Amino acid sequence: MRFAEPPSREITPEGVYRSRREFLRRALAFTSTAAAFGTGLTVLSGRGRGEPPAPPAPAPSPDWVPRSRESFGLTEPSTPFEAVSTYNNYYELGLDKGAPSRLGHLIRTRPWTLRISGEVARELVVDLDELIRGFGLEERVYRMRCVEAWSMVIPWLGFPLKKLVERAQPTSHARFVELRSLEDASQLPNQESNVLPWPYVEGLRLDEATNPLAFLAVGLYGGPLPGQNGAPLRLVVPWKYGFKGAKSIVELRFTRQRPATTWNQVAPREYGFFANVNPNVDHPRWSQENERRIGELERRPTLLFNGYAEWVAQLYSGMDLHANH
Ligand SMILES: Nc1nc2c(c(=O)[nH]1)N[C@H]1C(S)=C(S)[C@@H](COP(=O)(O)O)O[C@H]1N2
Ligand SMILES: [Mo]
């Protein structure tokens, strides 16, 4: 496998880089401590913060009625909408779990276009509502496991990424797909800070992107995605840590070389490119053996590939999962 060099504009001077690392280290240490002591639960209850979040918005049109529902054997209950929509990671909107739900309304979700670029037959700009009409929507109930060792179960609405890859007609040279999030500080105010390089970028190998589980969500709980959950279009790859699921995607770029992805660039030892959920590969600063399911008291054991080995393990056969974490 070949690895791309980071573009030079993203190489930060040593001092800035060090202080950002230090800052992120403290931010993450705080969130995991808060999680360990259950302080997150007061955030979730919505009490003491004024109004509780609104119920999920109704489906905006008949195009939004799911044609199928699939949960890949999952029988665990879904995490309540209130928690899914108020306990979020969206660094462009702020670093604490509550900031995204306070500011998510700033994202202007319509009209929304998606640019398809790179190693494709023809570069395209497509309108999101046209994609929804053309593909139809499916419901997928998936576990989501954050690298910080908390998890949820979320009923998403969307379409398989494979459908969009086929529509894009990648050339025979394309081996990866890069997914780029919105970059616009008027909608994402924390982009004024340099906690991460913007835009947020994620990526998949093409065979991962066309796996039937890889999904692009436009909604959850039957309605449109709340801004904080990555409206109007976000990636869901349930066998990987949550940070792979780029939010508010504006561009899909097909590439020959492995894309330079945000967290992997900032801290490669801590956040691998693959980021497959694996209880046997600890994060350098904490164990990944178990997790806190939001809304439950007992911790749960973390499952290899987040419980989806049956569908995805063959993508990594012969690969050293410690070296390629
Ligand atoms: N653009 C962008 N996408 C992002 C993030 C982010 O900060 N910016 N955070 C990631 C992380 S760490 C997680 S765990 C999930 C959280 O998704 P949720 O808030 O919808 O549960 O989004 C991921 N996608
Ligand atoms: Mo995460």
Tab-separated table of C-alpha atoms and ligand atoms in Angstrom:
chain	number	residue	atom	x	y	z
A	1	MET	CA	0.000	0.000	0.000
A	2	ARG	CA	1.192	3.532	-0.790
A	3	PHE	CA	0.806	6.467	1.523
A	4	ALA	CA	0.224	10.059	0.514
A	5	GLU	CA	2.456	12.807	1.884
A	6	PRO	CA	0.453	15.502	3.680
A	7	PRO	CA	0.082	18.584	1.458
A	8	SER	CA	2.593	21.203	2.561
A	9	ARG	CA	-0.092	23.747	3.492
A	10	GLU	CA	-1.202	21.362	6.218
A	11	ILE	CA	2.195	21.000	7.816
A	12	THR	CA	2.088	23.277	10.834
A	13	PRO	CA	5.148	24.895	12.393
A	14	GLU	CA	6.549	22.816	15.228
A	15	GLY	CA	5.408	25.187	18.020
A	16	VAL	CA	1.809	25.419	16.847
A	17	TYR	CA	1.738	21.692	16.344
A	18	ARG	CA	3.000	21.012	19.866
A	19	SER	CA	0.551	23.355	21.556
A	20	ARG	CA	-2.343	21.920	19.546
A	21	ARG	CA	-1.349	18.425	20.582
A	22	GLU	CA	-1.190	19.531	24.186
A	23	PHE	CA	-4.545	21.249	23.925
A	24	LEU	CA	-6.197	18.237	22.348
A	25	ARG	CA	-4.650	16.002	24.962
A	26	ARG	CA	-6.234	18.039	27.740
A	27	ALA	CA	-9.581	18.291	25.936
A	28	LEU	CA	-9.708	14.536	25.438
A	29	ALA	CA	-8.529	13.754	28.958
A	30	PHE	CA	-11.370	15.919	30.215
A	31	THR	CA	-14.043	14.210	28.142
A	32	SER	CA	-12.915	10.738	29.134
A	33	THR	CA	-12.755	11.710	32.822
A	34	ALA	CA	-16.214	13.235	32.581
A	35	ALA	CA	-17.437	10.054	30.930
A	36	ALA	CA	-15.901	7.845	33.622
A	37	PHE	CA	-17.695	9.768	36.370
A	38	GLY	CA	-20.994	9.924	34.555
A	39	THR	CA	-21.142	13.718	34.350
A	40	GLY	CA	-22.244	13.244	30.748
A	41	LEU	CA	-25.621	12.070	32.021
A	42	THR	CA	-26.573	15.510	33.366
A	43	VAL	CA	-25.832	16.919	29.913
A	44	LEU	CA	-28.094	14.259	28.435
A	45	SER	CA	-31.057	14.877	30.674
A	46	GLY	CA	-31.559	18.336	29.191
A	47	ARG	CA	-32.522	19.594	32.658
A	48	GLY	CA	-31.003	22.853	33.775
A	49	ARG	CA	-30.485	23.980	30.175
A	50	GLY	CA	-33.864	25.498	29.383
A	51	GLU	CA	-35.986	23.590	26.887
A	52	PRO	CA	-35.408	19.948	26.032
A	53	PRO	CA	-34.596	19.292	22.367
A	54	ALA	CA	-37.522	19.249	19.968
A	55	PRO	CA	-38.799	15.830	18.868
A	56	PRO	CA	-37.440	14.594	15.539
A	57	ALA	CA	-38.833	16.564	12.625
A	58	PRO	CA	-41.318	14.662	10.449
A	59	ALA	CA	-40.160	13.312	7.115
A	60	PRO	CA	-40.323	16.265	4.711
A	61	SER	CA	-41.827	14.357	1.748
A	62	PRO	CA	-42.871	10.894	0.537
A	63	ASP	CA	-39.309	10.452	-0.796
A	64	TRP	CA	-38.328	10.184	2.845
A	65	VAL	CA	-40.404	7.110	3.659
A	66	PRO	CA	-37.828	4.310	3.972
A	67	ARG	CA	-38.103	1.519	1.411
A	68	SER	CA	-36.440	-0.960	3.731
A	69	ARG	CA	-35.202	-1.374	7.301
A	70	GLU	CA	-32.135	-3.356	8.232
A	71	SER	CA	-30.337	-3.786	11.540
A	72	PHE	CA	-27.784	-6.546	10.761
A	73	GLY	CA	-28.825	-8.709	13.669
A	74	LEU	CA	-28.837	-5.883	16.193
A	75	THR	CA	-31.480	-6.240	18.898
A	76	GLU	CA	-30.211	-3.654	21.405
A	77	PRO	CA	-32.622	-0.729	21.933
A	78	SER	CA	-31.988	2.546	20.143
A	79	THR	CA	-30.533	5.394	22.196
A	80	PRO	CA	-33.230	8.030	22.849
A	81	PHE	CA	-33.405	10.875	20.321
A	82	GLU	CA	-32.727	13.355	23.106
A	83	ALA	CA	-29.311	11.836	23.796
A	84	VAL	CA	-28.447	11.281	20.117
A	85	SER	CA	-29.131	14.960	19.402
A	86	THR	CA	-27.574	16.603	22.488
A	87	TYR	CA	-24.419	14.576	23.181
A	88	ASN	CA	-22.285	15.159	20.104
A	89	ASN	CA	-18.794	15.524	18.725
A	90	TYR	CA	-18.612	18.229	16.069
A	91	TYR	CA	-15.437	20.235	16.651
A	92	GLU	CA	-16.364	22.856	14.045
A	93	LEU	CA	-19.176	23.817	16.453
A	94	GLY	CA	-17.199	23.521	19.696
A	95	LEU	CA	-15.343	20.985	21.807
A	96	ASP	CA	-17.803	20.174	24.580
A	97	LYS	CA	-20.561	17.630	23.965
A	98	GLY	CA	-23.336	20.233	24.297
A	99	ALA	CA	-21.977	22.904	21.929
A	100	PRO	CA	-23.046	21.198	18.671
A	101	SER	CA	-26.733	21.033	19.666
A	102	ARG	CA	-26.695	24.705	20.675
A	103	LEU	CA	-25.174	25.808	17.352
A	104	GLY	CA	-26.265	23.122	14.867
A	105	HIS	CA	-29.067	25.376	13.572
A	106	LEU	CA	-26.398	27.626	11.976
A	107	ILE	CA	-25.752	25.113	9.193
A	108	ARG	CA	-27.668	26.095	6.039
A	109	THR	CA	-28.679	22.648	4.835
A	110	ARG	CA	-30.630	23.561	1.651
A	111	PRO	CA	-29.902	23.862	-1.145
A	112	TRP	CA	-26.949	21.469	-0.734
A	113	THR	CA	-24.678	20.293	-3.486
A	114	LEU	CA	-22.033	17.632	-3.464
A	115	ARG	CA	-18.937	17.813	-5.637
A	116	ILE	CA	-17.614	14.544	-7.074
A	117	SER	CA	-14.018	14.927	-8.168
A	118	GLY	CA	-10.641	13.303	-8.759
A	119	GLU	CA	-10.313	9.922	-10.473
A	120	VAL	CA	-13.777	9.863	-12.062
A	121	ALA	CA	-15.040	9.660	-15.621
A	122	ARG	CA	-16.358	13.230	-15.317
A	123	GLU	CA	-16.364	15.642	-12.388
A	124	LEU	CA	-19.909	16.332	-11.202
A	125	VAL	CA	-21.838	18.621	-8.919
A	126	VAL	CA	-25.017	16.918	-7.743
A	127	ASP	CA	-27.954	18.237	-5.759
A	128	LEU	CA	-28.637	16.313	-2.551
A	129	ASP	CA	-32.447	16.237	-2.945
A	130	GLU	CA	-32.030	14.808	-6.444
A	131	LEU	CA	-29.873	12.038	-5.031
A	132	ILE	CA	-32.491	11.295	-2.374
A	133	ARG	CA	-35.253	11.170	-4.995
A	134	GLY	CA	-33.179	8.997	-7.316
A	135	PHE	CA	-31.861	6.493	-4.783
A	136	GLY	CA	-34.750	6.366	-2.324
A	137	LEU	CA	-34.006	6.050	1.384
A	138	GLU	CA	-33.379	3.079	3.665
A	139	GLU	CA	-33.371	2.837	7.428
A	140	ARG	CA	-30.299	1.317	9.084
A	141	VAL	CA	-30.098	0.755	12.827
A	142	TYR	CA	-26.409	0.680	13.733
A	143	ARG	CA	-24.216	0.767	16.805
A	144	MET	CA	-21.919	3.774	16.956
A	145	ARG	CA	-18.715	3.445	18.983
A	146	CYS	CA	-16.689	6.587	19.617
A	147	VAL	CA	-12.920	6.233	20.093
A	148	GLU	CA	-13.500	7.889	23.509
A	149	ALA	CA	-15.189	4.626	24.645
A	150	TRP	CA	-18.860	5.639	24.676
A	151	SER	CA	-21.452	4.239	22.306
A	152	MET	CA	-25.021	4.601	21.079
A	153	VAL	CA	-27.494	2.785	18.829
A	154	ILE	CA	-28.899	5.083	16.125
A	155	PRO	CA	-31.656	4.535	13.535
A	156	TRP	CA	-30.271	6.319	10.468
A	157	LEU	CA	-32.064	7.206	7.250
A	158	GLY	CA	-30.019	7.395	4.072
A	159	PHE	CA	-28.562	5.369	1.210
A	160	PRO	CA	-25.605	3.039	0.736
A	161	LEU	CA	-22.362	4.827	-0.180
A	162	LYS	CA	-21.956	2.185	-2.889
A	163	LYS	CA	-24.846	3.724	-4.841
A	164	LEU	CA	-23.063	7.057	-4.980
A	165	VAL	CA	-19.712	5.449	-5.858
A	166	GLU	CA	-21.403	3.724	-8.819
A	167	ARG	CA	-23.014	6.977	-9.880
A	168	ALA	CA	-19.593	8.692	-9.700
A	169	GLN	CA	-17.989	6.205	-12.138
A	170	PRO	CA	-14.488	6.117	-10.642
A	171	THR	CA	-11.659	5.362	-13.100
A	172	SER	CA	-9.621	2.155	-12.862
A	173	HIS	CA	-6.933	4.186	-11.008
A	174	ALA	CA	-9.208	5.090	-8.075
A	175	ARG	CA	-8.309	3.148	-4.925
A	176	PHE	CA	-9.588	5.452	-2.185
A	177	VAL	CA	-12.359	7.923	-1.602
A	178	GLU	CA	-11.848	11.064	0.434
A	179	LEU	CA	-14.862	12.724	2.105
A	180	ARG	CA	-14.587	16.424	2.854
A	181	SER	CA	-16.733	18.328	5.334
A	182	LEU	CA	-18.037	21.872	4.964
A	183	GLU	CA	-15.540	24.690	5.472
A	184	ASP	CA	-17.354	27.951	6.279
A	185	ALA	CA	-16.863	29.755	9.573
A	186	SER	CA	-20.161	31.633	9.159
A	187	GLN	CA	-21.951	28.291	9.632
A	188	LEU	CA	-19.319	26.517	11.715
A	189	PRO	CA	-18.055	29.183	14.111
A	190	ASN	CA	-15.357	27.101	15.803
A	191	GLN	CA	-13.512	26.997	12.471
A	192	GLU	CA	-12.203	30.371	13.673
A	193	SER	CA	-10.015	28.316	16.009
A	194	ASN	CA	-7.197	26.051	14.905
A	195	VAL	CA	-7.934	23.051	17.144
A	196	LEU	CA	-7.920	20.932	13.971
A	197	PRO	CA	-6.913	21.732	10.404
A	198	TRP	CA	-10.050	22.540	8.376
A	199	PRO	CA	-11.892	21.232	6.523
A	200	TYR	CA	-12.385	17.957	8.392
A	201	VAL	CA	-11.370	15.166	6.016
A	202	GLU	CA	-11.974	11.435	6.202
A	203	GLY	CA	-11.367	8.601	3.789
A	204	LEU	CA	-11.923	4.953	2.969
A	205	ARG	CA	-10.365	2.361	0.732
A	206	LEU	CA	-12.690	1.816	-2.235
A	207	ASP	CA	-13.536	-1.740	-1.169
A	208	GLU	CA	-14.540	-0.401	2.267
A	209	ALA	CA	-16.636	2.326	0.654
A	210	THR	CA	-18.546	-0.214	-1.448
A	211	ASN	CA	-19.131	-2.629	1.426
A	212	PRO	CA	-22.915	-2.936	1.927
A	213	LEU	CA	-22.643	-1.524	5.475
A	214	ALA	CA	-21.059	1.803	4.441
A	215	PHE	CA	-23.865	4.348	4.515
A	216	LEU	CA	-24.527	8.019	3.850
A	217	ALA	CA	-27.128	9.336	6.285
A	218	VAL	CA	-29.441	12.246	5.585
A	219	GLY	CA	-31.682	11.620	8.591
A	220	LEU	CA	-32.225	9.796	11.869
A	221	TYR	CA	-35.325	8.723	13.785
A	222	GLY	CA	-37.366	9.190	10.589
A	223	GLY	CA	-36.611	12.897	10.087
A	224	PRO	CA	-33.823	15.049	8.641
A	225	LEU	CA	-30.467	15.026	10.422
A	226	PRO	CA	-30.129	17.693	13.094
A	227	GLY	CA	-27.222	20.050	12.306
A	228	GLN	CA	-25.237	18.696	15.252
A	229	ASN	CA	-25.411	15.159	13.802
A	230	GLY	CA	-23.853	16.294	10.527
A	231	ALA	CA	-26.720	17.675	8.444
A	232	PRO	CA	-27.485	17.376	5.701
A	233	LEU	CA	-25.217	14.438	4.752
A	234	ARG	CA	-22.771	12.426	6.853
A	235	LEU	CA	-20.860	9.182	6.583
A	236	VAL	CA	-21.768	6.184	8.772
A	237	VAL	CA	-19.303	3.270	8.869
A	238	PRO	CA	-20.471	1.337	11.928
A	239	TRP	CA	-17.493	-1.032	12.189
A	240	LYS	CA	-15.123	1.911	12.601
A	241	TYR	CA	-14.658	4.476	15.359
A	242	GLY	CA	-17.080	7.397	15.160
A	243	PHE	CA	-14.471	9.906	13.972
A	244	LYS	CA	-14.417	8.232	10.533
A	245	GLY	CA	-18.016	9.450	10.046
A	246	ALA	CA	-17.377	12.866	8.480
A	247	LYS	CA	-20.259	15.310	8.894
A	248	SER	CA	-21.830	17.896	6.544
A	249	ILE	CA	-20.053	16.432	3.515
A	250	VAL	CA	-19.574	18.708	0.498
A	251	GLU	CA	-17.126	16.701	-1.599
A	252	LEU	CA	-16.253	13.125	-2.495
A	253	ARG	CA	-12.833	12.875	-4.074
A	254	PHE	CA	-11.581	9.644	-5.655
A	255	THR	CA	-7.821	9.198	-5.359
A	256	ARG	CA	-4.964	6.860	-6.246
A	257	GLN	CA	-3.224	7.400	-2.931
A	258	ARG	CA	-4.430	7.135	0.602
A	259	PRO	CA	-5.958	10.467	1.632
A	260	ALA	CA	-4.463	12.452	4.493
A	261	THR	CA	-7.290	12.312	7.042
A	262	THR	CA	-7.772	14.791	9.876
A	263	TRP	CA	-7.251	12.891	13.140
A	264	ASN	CA	-4.708	10.557	11.594
A	265	GLN	CA	-2.632	13.552	10.523
A	266	VAL	CA	-2.915	15.333	13.859
A	267	ALA	CA	-2.062	12.296	16.021
A	268	PRO	CA	-1.213	9.200	13.945
A	269	ARG	CA	-0.215	7.051	16.889
A	270	GLU	CA	-3.598	7.617	18.522
A	271	TYR	CA	-5.915	7.618	15.503
A	272	GLY	CA	-5.168	5.168	12.719
A	273	PHE	CA	-6.374	5.549	9.153
A	274	PHE	CA	-8.400	2.344	9.401
A	275	ALA	CA	-9.803	3.002	12.897
A	276	ASN	CA	-11.607	-0.314	12.978
A	277	VAL	CA	-13.289	-0.882	16.347
A	278	ASN	CA	-11.078	-3.405	18.129
A	279	PRO	CA	-11.153	-4.292	21.836
A	280	ASN	CA	-7.658	-5.841	21.516
A	281	VAL	CA	-5.919	-2.674	20.315
A	282	ASP	CA	-5.852	-0.084	23.072
A	283	HIS	CA	-5.662	3.634	22.489
A	284	PRO	CA	-2.253	4.767	23.845
A	285	ARG	CA	-4.009	6.565	26.710
A	286	TRP	CA	-6.951	4.265	27.521
A	287	SER	CA	-8.295	0.750	27.066
A	288	GLN	CA	-10.704	-0.039	24.231
A	289	GLU	CA	-11.848	-3.267	25.889
A	290	ASN	CA	-15.230	-1.949	26.955
A	291	GLU	CA	-17.509	1.034	26.516
A	292	ARG	CA	-20.194	3.141	28.154
A	293	ARG	CA	-23.460	2.759	26.253
A	294	ILE	CA	-25.176	6.130	26.670
A	295	GLY	CA	-28.212	5.649	28.910
A	296	GLU	CA	-26.930	2.434	30.550
A	297	LEU	CA	-25.160	2.059	33.888
A	298	GLU	CA	-23.036	-1.053	33.315
A	299	ARG	CA	-20.203	-0.864	30.824
A	300	ARG	CA	-20.451	-3.216	27.852
A	301	PRO	CA	-17.655	-5.244	26.313
A	302	THR	CA	-16.528	-3.743	23.004
A	303	LEU	CA	-16.956	-6.118	20.068
A	304	LEU	CA	-14.427	-6.742	17.286
A	305	PHE	CA	-15.443	-4.556	14.311
A	306	ASN	CA	-18.181	-3.264	16.644
A	307	GLY	CA	-20.105	-6.526	16.143
A	308	TYR	CA	-19.998	-6.401	12.327
A	309	ALA	CA	-17.143	-8.884	11.696
A	310	GLU	CA	-19.431	-11.161	9.710
A	311	TRP	CA	-19.842	-8.422	7.086
A	312	VAL	CA	-16.457	-6.686	7.097
A	313	ALA	CA	-13.690	-8.917	8.490
A	314	GLN	CA	-12.776	-10.196	5.004
A	315	LEU	CA	-11.756	-6.654	4.009
A	316	TYR	CA	-8.780	-7.005	6.340
A	317	SER	CA	-7.786	-10.643	5.937
A	318	GLY	CA	-4.019	-11.032	6.143
A	319	MET	CA	-3.623	-7.521	7.538
A	320	ASP	CA	-1.961	-6.919	10.921
A	321	LEU	CA	-4.701	-5.086	12.844
A	322	HIS	CA	-2.226	-3.739	15.412
A	323	ALA	CA	0.118	-2.216	12.835
A	324	ASN	CA	-2.796	-1.026	10.673
A	325	HIS	CA	-4.928	0.297	13.509
B	1	LIG	N1	-16.822	17.255	10.367
B	1	LIG	C1	-16.763	16.536	11.502
B	1	LIG	N2	-17.200	15.259	11.487
B	1	LIG	C2	-17.155	14.527	12.631
B	1	LIG	C3	-16.611	15.054	13.833
B	1	LIG	C4	-16.170	16.411	13.815
B	1	LIG	O1	-15.686	16.953	14.820
B	1	LIG	N3	-16.258	17.106	12.636
B	1	LIG	N4	-16.545	14.266	14.966
B	1	LIG	C5	-16.523	12.807	14.746
B	1	LIG	C6	-16.635	12.034	15.968
B	1	LIG	S1	-15.254	11.977	16.968
B	1	LIG	C7	-17.735	11.279	16.272
B	1	LIG	S2	-17.760	10.239	17.597
B	1	LIG	C8	-18.975	11.401	15.467
B	1	LIG	C9	-20.116	11.816	16.368
B	1	LIG	O2	-21.345	11.790	15.676
B	1	LIG	P1	-22.692	12.194	16.440
B	1	LIG	O3	-22.450	13.485	17.158
B	1	LIG	O4	-23.725	12.313	15.361
B	1	LIG	O5	-23.013	11.083	17.403
B	1	LIG	O6	-18.851	12.354	14.416
B	1	LIG	C10	-17.607	12.365	13.755
B	1	LIG	N5	-17.649	13.247	12.605
B	2	MO	MO	-15.552	10.136	18.357
